[in-house]
Coordinates of C-alpha atoms in Angstrom, one line a residue:
X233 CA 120.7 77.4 99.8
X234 CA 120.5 80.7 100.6
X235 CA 123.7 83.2 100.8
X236 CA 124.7 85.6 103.4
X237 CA 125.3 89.0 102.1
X238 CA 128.2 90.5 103.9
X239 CA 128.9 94.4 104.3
X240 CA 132.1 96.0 105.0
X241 CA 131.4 99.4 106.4
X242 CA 134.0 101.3 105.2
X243 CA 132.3 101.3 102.3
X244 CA 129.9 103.9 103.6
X245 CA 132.6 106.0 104.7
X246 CA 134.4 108.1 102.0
X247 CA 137.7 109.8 102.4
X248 CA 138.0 112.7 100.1
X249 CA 141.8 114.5 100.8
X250 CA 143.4 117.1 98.5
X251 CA 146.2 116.2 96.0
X252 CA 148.4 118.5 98.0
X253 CA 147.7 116.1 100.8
X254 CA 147.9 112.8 99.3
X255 CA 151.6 113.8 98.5
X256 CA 152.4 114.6 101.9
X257 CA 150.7 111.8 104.1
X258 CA 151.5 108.2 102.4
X259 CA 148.6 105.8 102.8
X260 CA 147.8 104.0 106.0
X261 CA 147.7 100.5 105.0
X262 CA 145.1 100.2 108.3
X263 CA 143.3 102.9 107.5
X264 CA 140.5 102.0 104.5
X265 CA 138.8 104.0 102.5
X266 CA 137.1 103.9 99.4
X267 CA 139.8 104.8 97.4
X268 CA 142.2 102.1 99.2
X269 CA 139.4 99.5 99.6
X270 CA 139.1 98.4 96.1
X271 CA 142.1 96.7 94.6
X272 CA 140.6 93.5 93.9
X273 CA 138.3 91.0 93.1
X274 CA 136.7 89.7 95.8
X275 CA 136.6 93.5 97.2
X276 CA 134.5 94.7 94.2
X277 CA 131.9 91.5 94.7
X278 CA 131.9 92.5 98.4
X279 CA 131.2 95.9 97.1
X280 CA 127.9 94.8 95.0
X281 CA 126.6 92.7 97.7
X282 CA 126.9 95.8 100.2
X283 CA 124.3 97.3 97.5
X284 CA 122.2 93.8 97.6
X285 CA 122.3 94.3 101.7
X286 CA 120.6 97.5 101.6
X287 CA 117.3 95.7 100.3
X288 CA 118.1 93.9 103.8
X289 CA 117.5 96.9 106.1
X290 CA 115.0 98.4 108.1
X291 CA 113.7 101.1 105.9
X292 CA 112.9 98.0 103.6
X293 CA 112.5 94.4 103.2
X294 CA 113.0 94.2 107.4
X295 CA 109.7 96.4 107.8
X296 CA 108.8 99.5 105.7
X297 CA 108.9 98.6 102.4
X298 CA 106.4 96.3 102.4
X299 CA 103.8 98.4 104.6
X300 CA 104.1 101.4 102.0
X301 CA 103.0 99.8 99.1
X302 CA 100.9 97.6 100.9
X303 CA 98.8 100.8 102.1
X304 CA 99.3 102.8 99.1
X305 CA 96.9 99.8 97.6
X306 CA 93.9 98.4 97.9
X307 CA 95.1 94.8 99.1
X308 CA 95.1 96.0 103.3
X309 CA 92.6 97.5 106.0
X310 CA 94.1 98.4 109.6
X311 CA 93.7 95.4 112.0
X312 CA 92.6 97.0 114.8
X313 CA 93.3 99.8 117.2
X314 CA 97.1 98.9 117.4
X315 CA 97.9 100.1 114.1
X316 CA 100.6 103.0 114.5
X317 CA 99.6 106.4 113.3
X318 CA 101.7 107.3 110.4
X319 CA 100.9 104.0 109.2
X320 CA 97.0 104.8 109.5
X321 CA 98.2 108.0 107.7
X322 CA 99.0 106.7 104.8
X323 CA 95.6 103.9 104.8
X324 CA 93.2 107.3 105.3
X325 CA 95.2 109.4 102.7
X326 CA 96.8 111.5 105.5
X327 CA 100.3 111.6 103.4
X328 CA 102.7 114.5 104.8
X329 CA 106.5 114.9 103.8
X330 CA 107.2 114.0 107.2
X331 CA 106.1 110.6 107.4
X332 CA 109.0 108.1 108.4
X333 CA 107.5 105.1 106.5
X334 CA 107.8 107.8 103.3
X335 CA 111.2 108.9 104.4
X336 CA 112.8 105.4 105.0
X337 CA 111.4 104.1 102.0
X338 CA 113.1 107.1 100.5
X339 CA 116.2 107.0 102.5
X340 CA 116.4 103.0 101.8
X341 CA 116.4 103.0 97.9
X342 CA 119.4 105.7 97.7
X343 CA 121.5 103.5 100.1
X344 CA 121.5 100.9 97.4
X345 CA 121.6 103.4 94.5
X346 CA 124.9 104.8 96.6
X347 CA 126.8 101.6 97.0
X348 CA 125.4 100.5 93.5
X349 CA 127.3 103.9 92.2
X350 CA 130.8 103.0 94.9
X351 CA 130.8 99.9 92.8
X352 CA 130.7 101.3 89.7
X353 CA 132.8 104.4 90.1
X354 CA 135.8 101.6 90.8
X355 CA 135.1 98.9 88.4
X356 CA 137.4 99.5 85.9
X357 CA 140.7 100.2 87.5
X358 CA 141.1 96.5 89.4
X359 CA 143.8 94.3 88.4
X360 CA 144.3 91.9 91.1
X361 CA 142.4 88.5 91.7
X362 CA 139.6 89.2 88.9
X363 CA 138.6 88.1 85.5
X364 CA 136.8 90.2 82.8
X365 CA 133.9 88.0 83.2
X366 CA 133.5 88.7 86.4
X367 CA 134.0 92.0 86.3
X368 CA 131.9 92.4 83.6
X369 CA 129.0 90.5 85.6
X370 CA 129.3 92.9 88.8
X371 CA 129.3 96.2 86.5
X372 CA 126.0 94.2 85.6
X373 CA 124.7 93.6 89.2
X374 CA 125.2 97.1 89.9
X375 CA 123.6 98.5 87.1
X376 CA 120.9 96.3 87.7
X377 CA 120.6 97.6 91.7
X378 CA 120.9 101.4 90.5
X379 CA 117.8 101.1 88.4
X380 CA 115.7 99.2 90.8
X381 CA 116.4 102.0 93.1
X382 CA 115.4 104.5 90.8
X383 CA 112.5 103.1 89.5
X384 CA 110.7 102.6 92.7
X385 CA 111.6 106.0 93.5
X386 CA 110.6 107.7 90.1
X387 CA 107.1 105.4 89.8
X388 CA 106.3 107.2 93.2
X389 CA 107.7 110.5 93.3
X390 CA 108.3 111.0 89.8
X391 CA 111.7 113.0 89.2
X392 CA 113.9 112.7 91.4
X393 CA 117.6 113.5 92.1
X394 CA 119.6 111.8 90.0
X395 CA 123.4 110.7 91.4
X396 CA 125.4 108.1 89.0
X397 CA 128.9 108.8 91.0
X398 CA 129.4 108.1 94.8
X399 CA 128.6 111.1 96.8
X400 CA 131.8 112.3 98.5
X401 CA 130.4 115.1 100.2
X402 CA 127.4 117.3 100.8
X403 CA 128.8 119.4 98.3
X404 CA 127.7 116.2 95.7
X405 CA 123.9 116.4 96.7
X406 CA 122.0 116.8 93.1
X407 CA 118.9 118.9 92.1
X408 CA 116.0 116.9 91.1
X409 CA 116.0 115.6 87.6
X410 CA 112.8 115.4 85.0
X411 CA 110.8 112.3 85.3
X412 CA 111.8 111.6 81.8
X413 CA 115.5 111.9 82.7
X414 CA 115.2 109.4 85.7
X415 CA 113.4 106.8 83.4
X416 CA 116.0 107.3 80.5
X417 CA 118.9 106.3 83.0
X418 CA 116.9 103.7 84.1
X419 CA 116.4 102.0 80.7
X420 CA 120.0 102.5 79.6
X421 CA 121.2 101.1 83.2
X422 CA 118.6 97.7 82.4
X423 CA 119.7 97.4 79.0
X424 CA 123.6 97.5 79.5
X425 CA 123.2 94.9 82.8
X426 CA 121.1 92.9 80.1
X427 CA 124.3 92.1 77.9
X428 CA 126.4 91.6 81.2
X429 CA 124.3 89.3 83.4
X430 CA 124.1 85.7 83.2
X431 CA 121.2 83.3 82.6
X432 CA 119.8 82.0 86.0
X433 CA 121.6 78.4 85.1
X434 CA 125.3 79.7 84.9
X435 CA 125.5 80.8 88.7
X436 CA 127.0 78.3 91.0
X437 CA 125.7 77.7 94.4
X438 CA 127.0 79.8 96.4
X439 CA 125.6 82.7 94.2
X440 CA 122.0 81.8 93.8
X441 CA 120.2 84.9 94.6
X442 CA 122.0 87.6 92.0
X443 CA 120.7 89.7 89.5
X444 CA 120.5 87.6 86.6
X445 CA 119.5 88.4 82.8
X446 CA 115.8 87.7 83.4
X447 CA 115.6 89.7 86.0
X448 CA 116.9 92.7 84.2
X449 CA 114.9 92.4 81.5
X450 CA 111.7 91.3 83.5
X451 CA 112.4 95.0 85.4
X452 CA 112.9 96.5 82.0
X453 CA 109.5 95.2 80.8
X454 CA 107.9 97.0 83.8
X455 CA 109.4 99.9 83.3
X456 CA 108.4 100.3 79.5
X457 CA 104.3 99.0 80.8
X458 CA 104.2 101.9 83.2
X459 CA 105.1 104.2 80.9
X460 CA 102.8 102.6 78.5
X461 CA 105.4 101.2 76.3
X462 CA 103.8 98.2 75.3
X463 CA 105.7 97.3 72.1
X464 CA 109.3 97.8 74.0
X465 CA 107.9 95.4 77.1
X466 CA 107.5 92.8 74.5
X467 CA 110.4 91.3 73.3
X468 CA 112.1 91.2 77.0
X469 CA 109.2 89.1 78.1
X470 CA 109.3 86.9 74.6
X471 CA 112.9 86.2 76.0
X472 CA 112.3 85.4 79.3
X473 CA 109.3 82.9 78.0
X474 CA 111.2 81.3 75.5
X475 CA 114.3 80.8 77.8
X476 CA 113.0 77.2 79.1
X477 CA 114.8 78.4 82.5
X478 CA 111.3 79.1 84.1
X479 CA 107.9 77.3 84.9
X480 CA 105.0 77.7 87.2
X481 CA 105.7 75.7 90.2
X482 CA 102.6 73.1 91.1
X483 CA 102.3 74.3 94.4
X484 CA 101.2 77.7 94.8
X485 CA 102.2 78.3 98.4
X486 CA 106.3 76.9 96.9
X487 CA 106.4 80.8 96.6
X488 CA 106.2 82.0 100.3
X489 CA 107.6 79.3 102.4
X490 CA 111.1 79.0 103.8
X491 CA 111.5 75.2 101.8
X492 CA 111.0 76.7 98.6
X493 CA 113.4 79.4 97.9
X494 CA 114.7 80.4 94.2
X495 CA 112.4 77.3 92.7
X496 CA 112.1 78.0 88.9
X497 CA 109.2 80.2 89.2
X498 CA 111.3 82.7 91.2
X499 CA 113.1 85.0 89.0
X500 CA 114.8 87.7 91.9
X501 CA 114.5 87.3 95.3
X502 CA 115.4 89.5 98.6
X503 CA 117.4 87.1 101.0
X504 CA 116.2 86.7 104.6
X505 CA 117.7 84.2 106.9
X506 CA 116.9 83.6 110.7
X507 CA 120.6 82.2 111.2
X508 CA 121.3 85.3 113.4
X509 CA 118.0 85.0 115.2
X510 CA 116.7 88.5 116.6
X511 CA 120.4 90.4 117.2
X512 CA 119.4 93.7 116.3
X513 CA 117.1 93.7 114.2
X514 CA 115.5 97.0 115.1
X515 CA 118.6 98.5 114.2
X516 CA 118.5 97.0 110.7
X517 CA 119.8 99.7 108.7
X518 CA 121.1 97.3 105.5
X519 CA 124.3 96.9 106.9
X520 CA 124.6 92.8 107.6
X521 CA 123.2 93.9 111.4
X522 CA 119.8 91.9 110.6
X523 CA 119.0 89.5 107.6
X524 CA 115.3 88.8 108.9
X525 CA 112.5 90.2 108.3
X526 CA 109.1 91.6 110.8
X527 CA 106.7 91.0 107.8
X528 CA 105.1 87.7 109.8
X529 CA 105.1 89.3 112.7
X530 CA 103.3 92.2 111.1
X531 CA 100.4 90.5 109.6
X532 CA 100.4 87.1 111.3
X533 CA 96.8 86.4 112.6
X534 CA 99.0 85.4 116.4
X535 CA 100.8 88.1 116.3
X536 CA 100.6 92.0 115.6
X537 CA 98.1 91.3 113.2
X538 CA 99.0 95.2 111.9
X539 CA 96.7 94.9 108.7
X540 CA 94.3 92.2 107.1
X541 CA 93.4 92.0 103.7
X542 CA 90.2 94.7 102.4
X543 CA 87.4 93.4 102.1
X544 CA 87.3 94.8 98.7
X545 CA 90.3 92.1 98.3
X546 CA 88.5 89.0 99.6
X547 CA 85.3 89.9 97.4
X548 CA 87.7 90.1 94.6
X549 CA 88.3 85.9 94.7
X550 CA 85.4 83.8 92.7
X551 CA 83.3 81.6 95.0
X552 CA 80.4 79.6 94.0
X553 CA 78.2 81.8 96.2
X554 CA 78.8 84.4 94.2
X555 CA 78.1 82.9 90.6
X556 CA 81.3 81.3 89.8
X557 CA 81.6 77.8 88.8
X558 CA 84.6 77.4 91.2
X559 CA 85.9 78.5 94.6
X560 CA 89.1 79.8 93.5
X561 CA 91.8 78.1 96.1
X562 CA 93.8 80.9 96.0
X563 CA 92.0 82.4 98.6
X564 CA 92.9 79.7 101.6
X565 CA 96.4 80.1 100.4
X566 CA 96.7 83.9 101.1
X567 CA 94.6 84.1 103.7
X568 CA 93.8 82.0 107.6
X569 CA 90.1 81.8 108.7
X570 CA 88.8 81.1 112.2
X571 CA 89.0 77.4 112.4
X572 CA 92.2 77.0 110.2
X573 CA 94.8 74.5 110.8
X574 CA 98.5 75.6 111.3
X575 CA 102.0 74.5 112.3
X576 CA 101.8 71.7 110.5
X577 CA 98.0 70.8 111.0
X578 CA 98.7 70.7 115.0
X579 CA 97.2 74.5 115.9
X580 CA 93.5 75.3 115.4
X581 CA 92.8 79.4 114.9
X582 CA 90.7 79.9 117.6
X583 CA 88.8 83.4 118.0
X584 CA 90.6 83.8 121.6
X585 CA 93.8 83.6 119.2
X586 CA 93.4 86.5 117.1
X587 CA 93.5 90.1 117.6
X588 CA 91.4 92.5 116.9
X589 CA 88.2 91.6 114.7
X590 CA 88.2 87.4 114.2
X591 CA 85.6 87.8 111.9
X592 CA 87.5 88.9 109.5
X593 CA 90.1 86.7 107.6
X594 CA 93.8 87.5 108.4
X595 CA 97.0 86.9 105.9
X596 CA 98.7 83.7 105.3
X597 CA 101.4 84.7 102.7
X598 CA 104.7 85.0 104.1
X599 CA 104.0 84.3 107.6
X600 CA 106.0 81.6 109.9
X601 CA 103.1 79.9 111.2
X602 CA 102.9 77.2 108.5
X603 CA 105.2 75.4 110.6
X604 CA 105.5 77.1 114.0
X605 CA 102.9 77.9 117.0
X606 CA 103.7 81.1 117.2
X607 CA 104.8 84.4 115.0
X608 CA 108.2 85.9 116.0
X609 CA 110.2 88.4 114.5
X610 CA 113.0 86.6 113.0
X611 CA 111.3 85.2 109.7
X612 CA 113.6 83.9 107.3
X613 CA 111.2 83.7 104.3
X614 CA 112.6 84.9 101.0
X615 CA 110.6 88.2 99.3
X616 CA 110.2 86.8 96.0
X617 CA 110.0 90.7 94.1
X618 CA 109.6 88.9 90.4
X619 CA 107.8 85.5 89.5
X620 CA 107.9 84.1 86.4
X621 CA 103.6 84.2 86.8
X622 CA 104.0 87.9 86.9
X623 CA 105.6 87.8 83.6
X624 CA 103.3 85.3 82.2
X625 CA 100.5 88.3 82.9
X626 CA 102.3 90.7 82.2
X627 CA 103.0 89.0 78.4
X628 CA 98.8 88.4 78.6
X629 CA 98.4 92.5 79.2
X630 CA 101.0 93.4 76.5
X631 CA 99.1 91.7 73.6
X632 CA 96.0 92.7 74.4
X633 CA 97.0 96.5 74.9
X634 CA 98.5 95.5 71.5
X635 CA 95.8 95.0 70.1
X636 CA 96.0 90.9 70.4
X637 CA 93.3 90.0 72.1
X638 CA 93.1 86.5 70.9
X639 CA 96.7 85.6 71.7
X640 CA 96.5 86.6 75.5
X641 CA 94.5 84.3 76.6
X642 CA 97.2 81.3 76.8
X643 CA 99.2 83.8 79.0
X644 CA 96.3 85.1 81.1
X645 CA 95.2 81.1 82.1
X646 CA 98.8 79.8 82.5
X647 CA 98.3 81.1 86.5
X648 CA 94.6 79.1 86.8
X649 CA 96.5 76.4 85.2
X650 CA 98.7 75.6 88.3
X651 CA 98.3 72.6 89.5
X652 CA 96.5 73.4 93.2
X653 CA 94.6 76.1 91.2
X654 CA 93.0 74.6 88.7
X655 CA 90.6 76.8 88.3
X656 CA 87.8 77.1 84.9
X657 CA 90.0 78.5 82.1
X658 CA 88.7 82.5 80.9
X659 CA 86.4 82.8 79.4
X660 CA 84.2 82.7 82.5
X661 CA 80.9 83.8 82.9
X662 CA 81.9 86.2 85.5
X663 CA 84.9 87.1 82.9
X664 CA 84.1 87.1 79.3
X665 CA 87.0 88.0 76.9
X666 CA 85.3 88.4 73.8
X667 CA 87.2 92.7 73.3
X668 CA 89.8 93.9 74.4
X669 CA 88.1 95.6 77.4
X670 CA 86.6 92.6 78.7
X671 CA 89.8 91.2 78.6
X672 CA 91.8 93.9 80.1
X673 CA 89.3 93.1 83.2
X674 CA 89.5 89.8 83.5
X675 CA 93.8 90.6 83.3
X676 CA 93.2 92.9 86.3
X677 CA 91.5 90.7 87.9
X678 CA 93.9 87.9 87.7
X679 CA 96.6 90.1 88.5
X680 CA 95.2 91.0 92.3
X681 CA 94.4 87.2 93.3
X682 CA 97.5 86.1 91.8
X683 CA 99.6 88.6 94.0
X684 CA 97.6 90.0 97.1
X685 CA 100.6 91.2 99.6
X686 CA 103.2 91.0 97.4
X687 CA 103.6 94.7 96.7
X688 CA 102.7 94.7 93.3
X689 CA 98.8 96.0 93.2
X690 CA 100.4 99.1 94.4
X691 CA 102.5 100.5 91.2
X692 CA 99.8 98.3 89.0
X693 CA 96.8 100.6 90.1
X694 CA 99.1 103.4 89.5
X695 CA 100.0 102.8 85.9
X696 CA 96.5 101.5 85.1
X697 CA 94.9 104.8 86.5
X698 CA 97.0 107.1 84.6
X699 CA 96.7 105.3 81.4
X700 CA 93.0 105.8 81.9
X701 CA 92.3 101.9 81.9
X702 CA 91.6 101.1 85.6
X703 CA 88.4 98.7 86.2
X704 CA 88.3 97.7 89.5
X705 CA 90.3 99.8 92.7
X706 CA 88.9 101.0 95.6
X707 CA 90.7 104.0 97.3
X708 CA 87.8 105.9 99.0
X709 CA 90.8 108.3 100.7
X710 CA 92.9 108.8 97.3
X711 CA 93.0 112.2 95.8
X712 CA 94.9 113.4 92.5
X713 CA 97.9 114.8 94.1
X714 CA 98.1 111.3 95.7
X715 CA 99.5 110.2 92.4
X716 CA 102.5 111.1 93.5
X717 CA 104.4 111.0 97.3
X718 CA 105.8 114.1 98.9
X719 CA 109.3 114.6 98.8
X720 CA 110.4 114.0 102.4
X721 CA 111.0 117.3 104.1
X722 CA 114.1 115.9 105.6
X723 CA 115.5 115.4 101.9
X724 CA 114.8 118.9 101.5
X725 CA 116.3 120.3 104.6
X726 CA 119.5 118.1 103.9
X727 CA 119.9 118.5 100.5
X728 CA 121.4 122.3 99.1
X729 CA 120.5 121.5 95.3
X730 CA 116.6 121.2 96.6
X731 CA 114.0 123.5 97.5
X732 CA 110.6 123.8 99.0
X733 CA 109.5 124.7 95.2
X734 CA 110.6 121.4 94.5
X735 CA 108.3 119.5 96.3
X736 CA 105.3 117.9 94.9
X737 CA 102.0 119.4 93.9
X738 CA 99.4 119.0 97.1
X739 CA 101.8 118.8 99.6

């Protein structure tokens, strides 16, 4: 069942009067503000899922997010002509501090870290309608949100300004903090929301979908493995592993249908629902206007058909042609062929059908289609940001890194192990794993068939190359100071703590 996150706007919309004021004008019970908002319970939860809803906007999970780490990788290739140019931009390493993909992605993160920090800045003084657990567990879910935000703004940009209080006025705008600073409010964010969240199991219905223990710790873990922190990852993933609370499901496409929502491989999910249909959702902005998302739409092989996967992706899958003793079925599952069967076995993809070049394979993953004739905007599919199979790999690259070669292996075949998988356990012949270099390419390589589209490959080529440990990317268009994104200029021009001498090397 998936649940509705609700926004009330006033939160967005801070008061800030003098004490000399407060004394003369009494408070307008029909006139909310922050400060009168929060008395109780139910308004703090409504408070945290405003800071869930922002994941729900344009500038993300609607459209944006999802193209900028899909480009910044080596999982996409334009579709054809139709592409918009600052998307193209960012495919052909034309990356300016003006780009709007750059800027919402920007933009969307410190929406959520904003109501994340409203939520916590008013925590503590509630009395009515709320218990300590509860309170305790939205502190949690907050905390949790924050650090997502500012991790996929520091693993980007690197530092970045650094706000743990609402902003009340442009007066509050920060100077950009170290990189080291970001990351160490990050980790002590993760590590408080670890002792407040729940296990998966103890949320009811109607709150399926929250930031759980798992998921705080299985964002920890990445955090610590970008920053090459492989002893610290360890022990969160141990935890999550030896919970019992998650398993591969059987059915590898479970993870990106509508049906199949928070199954027990799903550890956090973004919520989409096509119950409002298409109201608005071009005006998405995270605010309960939209709750569906364009990314079928986007990559559908009947619809916009924006990007396909490289080809550097689809040589990446073992076939038999190619030496292996399998034809690794993950490939059918992420992507549609001419001649393909959809909506339920009743379509055929025709070349007439497809735009752009039909020659080449177009994505499957998250779109509609399964189930429909046609692509439309309002896809309700569920963006499932952590699986339980990315921790199982991510435990496989942690002992090997650790020197442990021997005991990643059970974690680096758990994902060939899936039922509808089933592919020939490593070693391979294509993928020895006798050192711990042959292993470390035969983890890479699991990693990008595992999770093609899923925004991952992204922040994993990232870590890899600046660790000095990458085996197999292709970026013909990436240049050093590509490492990290330019600060949008509009930041700069809005914000009084920053300056053009902060921005980014290259840019």
């Amino acid at each position: 069942m998936k649940i509705r996150i609700f926004i009330t706007a006033c939160l967005l919309m801070v008061g800030v009067a003098s004490c000399n004021e407060d004394i003369l004008n009494p408070i307008n019970p029909n006139e909310l503000s922050v400060g009168t908002f929060f008395v109780s319970g139910p308004q703090l939860l409504a408070g945290v899922n405003a800071a869930y809803a922002g994941a729900q906007g344009l500038d993300l999970y609607i459209r944006e997010y999802f193209f900028l780490h899909d480009m910044l990788s080596d999982d996409v290739e334009s579709g054809g002509g139709q592409l918009e140019g600052h998307r193209n931009q960012l495919l052909t390493g034309s990356i300016d501090p003006s780009n709007p993909i750059i800027i919402s992605n920007w933009r969307g993160f410190y929406r959520i870290i904003h109501r994340a920090n409203i939520v916590l800045d008013n925590a503590e003084g509630l009395t009515e309608e709320i218990t300590e657990s509860l309170r305790s567990r939205i502190i949690g879910e907050a905390l949790f949100l924050r650090a997502w935000g500012y991790f996929e703004l520091v693993s980007l940009w690197g530092g970045v300004p650094l706000m743990t209080t609402m902003a009340t006025s442009i007066e509050s705008a920060s100077p950009r903090a170290t990189e080291e600073e970001v990351y160490q409010q990050i980790i002590t964010d993760l590590t408080e929301a670890i002792d407040r969240l729940p296990a998966k199991g103890a949320y009811g219905t109607a709150d399926i979908g929250r930031a759980t223990n798992a998921a705080a710790r299985a964002l920890l873990a990445k955090v610590h493995m970008f920053r090459g922190e492989y002893a610290l990852a360890k022990p969160h993933l141990e935890n999550i592993i030896n919970s019992g609370e998650y398993s591969l499901v059987p059915r590898y496409l479970d993870n990106f249908e509508e049906e199949n929502e928070h199954n027990q491989e799903s550890i956090f999910e973004i919520i989409m629902t096509r119950s409002f249909g298409d109201a608005d959702v071009w005006g998405g902005d995270g605010s309960g206007i939209s709750f569906s998302t364009f990314r079928g739409q986007e990559y559908s092989p009947v619809a916009w058909r924006n990007l396909v996967p490289s080809r550097s992706l689809v040589q990446e899958f073992e076939k038999e042609e190619n030496g292996a003793e399998k034809d690794d079925p993950r490939f059918s599952y992420n992507f549609y062929q001419i001649g393909d069967t959809y909506n339920n076995g009743n379509n055929v993809l025709t070349p007439d059908a497809v735009q752009g070049d039909n020659e080449r394979p177009s994505w499957r993953k998250y779109t509609m289609i399964y189930k429909q004739p046609a692509e439309n905007m309002a896809s309700g599919i569920n963006f499932r940001v952590i699986r339980y199979a990315d921790v199982l790999l991510m435990m496989a690259e942690v002992e090997n890194e650790l020197g442990n070669t021997a005991a990643a292996l059970p974690f680096l075949n758990a994902t060939r192990q899936r039922a509808d998988v089933a592919m020939p356990l490593y070693p391979t012949s294509q993928y020895p794993v006798g050192n711990q270099e042959e292993m470390r390419r035969a983890i890479q390589h699991e990693r990008r068939v595992e999770f093609p589209g899923e925004q991952i490959r992204n922040r994993d080529i990232r870590r890899w190359r600046r660790m000095n440990v990458l085996t197999n990317a292709t970026l013909p268009h990436f240049r050093p100071h590509h490492d990290l994104m330019p600060l949008p200029f509009a930041e700069i021009d809005n914000n009084s703590a920053l300056t053009n001498d902060d921005q980014n090397p290259g840019y």
